Short mmCIF file of C-alpha atoms in Angstrom, two decimals:
data_model
loop_
_atom_site.label_atom_id
_atom_site.label_comp_id
_atom_site.label_asym_id
_atom_site.label_seq_id
_atom_site.Cartn_x
_atom_site.Cartn_y
_atom_site.Cartn_z
CA SER A 18 1.80 -25.02 -13.13
CA GLN A 19 2.65 -28.68 -13.34
CA GLN A 20 0.44 -29.97 -10.58
CA GLY A 21 -2.64 -32.00 -11.38
CA GLU A 22 -5.70 -29.93 -11.95
CA GLU A 23 -8.97 -31.33 -10.71
CA ASP A 24 -12.29 -30.57 -12.34
CA PRO A 25 -14.93 -29.60 -11.38
CA GLN A 26 -13.86 -27.55 -8.37
CA ALA A 27 -17.18 -28.31 -6.68
CA LEU A 28 -19.74 -31.06 -7.15
CA SER A 29 -23.03 -31.53 -5.32
CA ILE A 30 -25.07 -34.71 -5.69
CA GLN A 31 -27.73 -36.73 -3.91
CA GLU A 32 -26.92 -39.85 -1.94
CA GLY A 33 -27.01 -42.90 -4.18
CA GLU A 34 -25.90 -41.02 -7.28
CA ASN A 35 -22.54 -41.48 -8.93
CA ALA A 36 -19.85 -38.81 -8.71
CA THR A 37 -17.24 -38.27 -11.39
CA MET A 38 -14.27 -35.98 -11.07
CA ASN A 39 -11.41 -35.43 -13.45
CA CYS A 40 -7.71 -34.71 -13.24
CA SER A 41 -5.43 -33.33 -15.95
CA TYR A 42 -1.67 -33.14 -15.88
CA LYS A 43 1.06 -31.75 -18.09
CA THR A 44 4.17 -33.91 -17.82
CA SER A 45 4.71 -37.61 -18.29
CA ILE A 46 3.93 -39.74 -15.27
CA ASN A 47 4.91 -43.03 -13.70
CA ASN A 48 1.68 -43.18 -11.74
CA LEU A 49 -1.25 -41.05 -10.67
CA GLN A 50 -2.66 -41.07 -7.17
CA TRP A 51 -5.97 -39.94 -5.74
CA TYR A 52 -6.45 -38.70 -2.19
CA ARG A 53 -9.45 -37.72 -0.11
CA GLN A 54 -9.56 -35.13 2.68
CA ASN A 55 -12.43 -34.81 5.07
CA SER A 56 -12.87 -31.34 6.48
CA GLY A 57 -10.02 -30.30 8.75
CA ARG A 58 -8.34 -33.72 8.78
CA GLY A 59 -5.38 -35.40 7.13
CA LEU A 60 -5.47 -36.78 3.63
CA VAL A 61 -6.19 -40.42 2.91
CA HIS A 62 -4.70 -42.25 -0.06
CA LEU A 63 -7.48 -43.81 -2.12
CA ILE A 64 -5.94 -45.43 -5.15
CA LEU A 65 -2.83 -45.45 -7.32
CA ILE A 66 -2.92 -46.19 -11.03
CA ARG A 67 0.29 -46.86 -12.92
CA SER A 68 1.04 -45.39 -16.31
CA ASN A 69 0.67 -48.78 -18.02
CA GLU A 70 -2.81 -49.32 -16.53
CA ARG A 71 -5.99 -47.95 -18.04
CA GLU A 72 -8.48 -48.73 -15.35
CA LYS A 73 -8.44 -49.75 -11.72
CA HIS A 74 -11.14 -50.55 -9.18
CA SER A 75 -11.24 -50.41 -5.40
CA GLY A 76 -14.61 -51.01 -3.78
CA ARG A 77 -16.95 -48.25 -5.02
CA LEU A 78 -14.08 -46.39 -6.67
CA ARG A 79 -13.15 -46.66 -10.32
CA VAL A 80 -10.18 -44.80 -11.72
CA THR A 81 -9.30 -44.48 -15.38
CA LEU A 82 -6.15 -43.14 -16.94
CA ASP A 83 -5.65 -41.85 -20.47
CA THR A 84 -1.98 -41.04 -20.94
CA SER A 85 -2.55 -39.80 -24.49
CA LYS A 86 -4.86 -37.10 -23.13
CA LYS A 87 -2.90 -36.70 -19.90
CA SER A 88 -6.05 -37.13 -17.89
CA SER A 89 -7.60 -39.35 -15.26
CA SER A 90 -11.06 -39.69 -13.82
CA LEU A 91 -12.31 -40.90 -10.45
CA LEU A 92 -15.80 -42.37 -10.28
CA ILE A 93 -17.50 -42.96 -6.96
CA THR A 94 -20.55 -45.17 -7.41
CA ALA A 95 -23.61 -45.18 -5.14
CA SER A 96 -22.31 -42.21 -3.18
CA ARG A 97 -22.92 -41.82 0.54
CA ALA A 98 -23.00 -38.77 2.79
CA ALA A 99 -19.68 -39.99 4.22
CA ASP A 100 -18.09 -39.46 0.79
CA THR A 101 -18.43 -35.71 1.34
CA ALA A 102 -14.84 -34.50 1.16
CA SER A 103 -12.27 -32.87 -1.07
CA TYR A 104 -10.54 -35.09 -3.62
CA PHE A 105 -7.06 -34.45 -4.98
CA CYS A 106 -4.73 -35.89 -7.62
CA PRO A 107 -1.28 -34.52 -6.70
CA ARG A 108 1.53 -34.55 -9.19
CA GLY A 109 5.29 -34.71 -8.93
CA TYR A 110 7.47 -32.39 -10.96
CA GLY A 111 10.97 -31.17 -11.51
CA GLY A 112 12.74 -34.51 -11.28
CA SER A 113 13.26 -34.08 -7.55
CA GLN A 114 12.37 -36.89 -5.25
CA GLY A 115 9.14 -36.74 -3.38
CA ASN A 116 7.68 -33.40 -4.30
CA LEU A 117 4.00 -34.22 -4.75
CA ILE A 118 2.20 -30.96 -5.40
CA PHE A 119 -1.52 -30.62 -4.77
CA GLY A 120 -3.99 -28.71 -6.93
CA LYS A 121 -7.18 -27.12 -5.67
CA GLY A 122 -9.10 -30.40 -5.62
CA THR A 123 -12.74 -31.23 -6.18
CA LYS A 124 -15.02 -30.50 -3.24
CA LEU A 125 -17.73 -33.16 -3.27
CA SER A 126 -20.91 -32.69 -1.31
CA VAL A 127 -23.26 -35.67 -1.02
CA LYS A 128 -26.66 -34.75 0.32
CA PRO A 129 -28.70 -37.34 2.23
CA ASP B 119 -7.05 -43.62 12.67
CA THR B 120 -3.76 -43.00 10.93
CA GLU B 121 -0.38 -44.73 11.18
CA VAL B 122 1.34 -41.35 11.19
CA THR B 123 1.02 -39.67 14.57
CA GLN B 124 1.29 -35.92 14.96
CA THR B 125 1.51 -34.04 18.23
CA PRO B 126 0.13 -31.79 19.47
CA LYS B 127 -3.26 -31.75 17.74
CA HIS B 128 -3.71 -28.07 18.53
CA LEU B 129 -1.17 -25.40 19.36
CA VAL B 130 -1.56 -21.73 20.18
CA MET B 131 1.64 -19.71 20.35
CA GLY B 132 2.70 -16.11 20.52
CA MET B 133 4.97 -14.50 18.00
CA THR B 134 7.95 -14.62 20.39
CA ASN B 135 7.50 -18.26 21.39
CA LYS B 136 9.55 -21.27 20.32
CA LYS B 137 7.63 -24.49 19.84
CA SER B 138 8.01 -27.77 18.01
CA LEU B 139 5.66 -30.00 16.07
CA LYS B 140 6.33 -33.71 16.16
CA CYS B 141 5.58 -36.51 13.73
CA GLU B 142 6.20 -40.22 14.16
CA GLN B 143 5.72 -43.28 11.95
CA HIS B 144 6.68 -46.91 12.48
CA MET B 145 6.00 -48.26 9.01
CA GLY B 146 9.67 -48.29 8.01
CA HIS B 147 9.09 -45.50 5.53
CA ARG B 148 12.20 -43.73 4.25
CA ALA B 149 10.65 -40.45 3.14
CA MET B 150 8.88 -37.93 5.36
CA TYR B 151 7.18 -34.65 4.50
CA TRP B 152 5.83 -31.45 5.98
CA TYR B 153 2.89 -29.75 4.29
CA LYS B 154 1.14 -26.53 5.31
CA GLN B 155 -2.55 -26.06 4.61
CA LYS B 156 -4.45 -22.82 4.97
CA ALA B 157 -8.24 -22.84 5.22
CA LYS B 158 -9.98 -23.77 1.97
CA LYS B 159 -6.63 -24.19 0.18
CA PRO B 160 -4.75 -27.30 -0.95
CA PRO B 161 -1.76 -28.57 1.06
CA GLU B 162 1.50 -26.81 0.18
CA LEU B 163 4.73 -28.79 0.31
CA MET B 164 7.31 -27.37 2.73
CA PHE B 165 10.04 -29.95 3.26
CA VAL B 166 10.96 -33.47 2.18
CA TYR B 167 13.35 -35.77 3.99
CA SER B 168 14.65 -38.80 2.18
CA TYR B 169 16.70 -41.34 4.12
CA GLU B 170 16.98 -38.80 6.96
CA LYS B 171 18.48 -36.15 4.70
CA LEU B 172 16.72 -32.96 3.71
CA SER B 173 16.11 -33.31 -0.01
CA ILE B 174 13.57 -30.55 -0.69
CA ASN B 175 13.05 -27.16 0.91
CA GLU B 176 10.34 -25.29 -0.96
CA SER B 177 11.75 -21.84 -0.14
CA VAL B 178 10.31 -21.95 3.35
CA PRO B 179 11.22 -19.01 5.67
CA SER B 180 13.93 -19.77 8.22
CA ARG B 181 11.49 -19.35 11.10
CA PHE B 182 10.48 -22.92 10.20
CA SER B 183 13.29 -25.37 10.90
CA PRO B 184 12.83 -29.08 10.14
CA GLU B 185 14.72 -31.88 11.83
CA CYS B 186 14.80 -35.61 11.23
CA PRO B 187 16.49 -37.24 14.26
CA ASN B 188 15.94 -40.75 12.88
CA SER B 189 13.96 -42.54 10.21
CA SER B 190 10.82 -42.67 12.37
CA LEU B 191 10.71 -39.11 13.64
CA LEU B 192 10.25 -35.73 12.04
CA ASN B 193 10.13 -32.43 13.87
CA LEU B 194 9.28 -28.92 12.80
CA HIS B 195 10.75 -26.24 15.02
CA LEU B 196 8.92 -22.94 15.07
CA HIS B 197 10.34 -19.59 16.10
CA ALA B 198 9.18 -16.00 15.71
CA LEU B 199 6.16 -16.96 13.66
CA GLN B 200 3.67 -14.52 12.23
CA PRO B 201 -0.14 -14.66 12.50
CA GLU B 202 -0.29 -15.54 8.80
CA ASP B 203 1.57 -18.77 9.63
CA SER B 204 -1.58 -20.01 11.34
CA ALA B 205 -2.59 -23.15 9.45
CA LEU B 206 -2.97 -26.91 9.60
CA TYR B 207 0.48 -28.52 9.45
CA LEU B 208 0.42 -31.99 7.97
CA CYS B 209 3.10 -34.62 8.21
CA ALA B 210 3.27 -37.51 5.76
CA SER B 211 5.50 -40.48 5.05
CA SER B 212 6.04 -42.85 2.15
CA GLN B 213 8.02 -46.02 1.58
CA ASP B 214 10.06 -44.26 -1.08
CA ASP B 215 9.70 -41.64 -3.81
CA PRO B 216 5.98 -41.50 -4.62
CA GLU B 217 6.46 -40.79 -8.30
CA ARG B 218 9.39 -43.01 -9.14
CA TYR B 219 8.51 -46.00 -6.97
CA ASN B 220 4.71 -45.84 -6.83
CA SER B 221 4.70 -45.14 -3.11
CA PRO B 222 1.55 -43.55 -1.72
CA LEU B 223 1.76 -40.93 1.00
CA HIS B 224 0.40 -41.68 4.46
CA PHE B 225 -0.74 -38.54 6.25
CA GLY B 226 -1.18 -37.71 9.89
CA ASN B 227 -4.23 -35.78 11.06
CA GLY B 228 -2.23 -32.61 11.40
CA THR B 229 -1.49 -29.97 14.00
CA ARG B 230 -3.80 -26.97 13.99
CA LEU B 231 -1.51 -24.02 14.71
CA THR B 232 -2.72 -20.59 15.75
CA VAL B 233 -0.21 -17.76 16.07
CA THR B 234 -1.40 -14.83 18.16
#
């Protein structure tokens, strides 16, 4: 499949620890986006990194992009219980407009 | 809170009913989407409207019928659904093509649909 694949599928950490999740993709990209979904709710856009960027920060989030390895990582520093959610890096494919396809995501559990 | 509003939040319908899901955004976005999400699964793309025209239909059964009356509104008409269609239906919008023009998707909180 051509959607982004997140790894690991599940991650459990203690509050205050850092959480790192990874995303791999197969085709060339113009950008890569990360989303968060709290249980049973809509998805929230977290950060977008363009193909000519290598690193981007937003608050406690740090995203890196390695286009040579076709991979990205999302680091959440000093995690909080409220960070408990599923995280996705959807990918477009097929040259058609707007078809962002979601992989299985990383389910992050932050224990207080 | 989200800038994409979906109604209703919950819907229970029988297999012979006709109902509609509604989605509204006032951000001036030109692309709107329907996704379906089953429990513990990722969202699956159903339809994409770009500039009020249907641009993508991901082989969705005809019992789901999308409609985009104007650039701010998106409907999903439901008819003769099956119990396996029970899911969270998510609407999203973006300024333009998310891949080509670096436009993030803005999601609503979804409609939780149960088909009995």
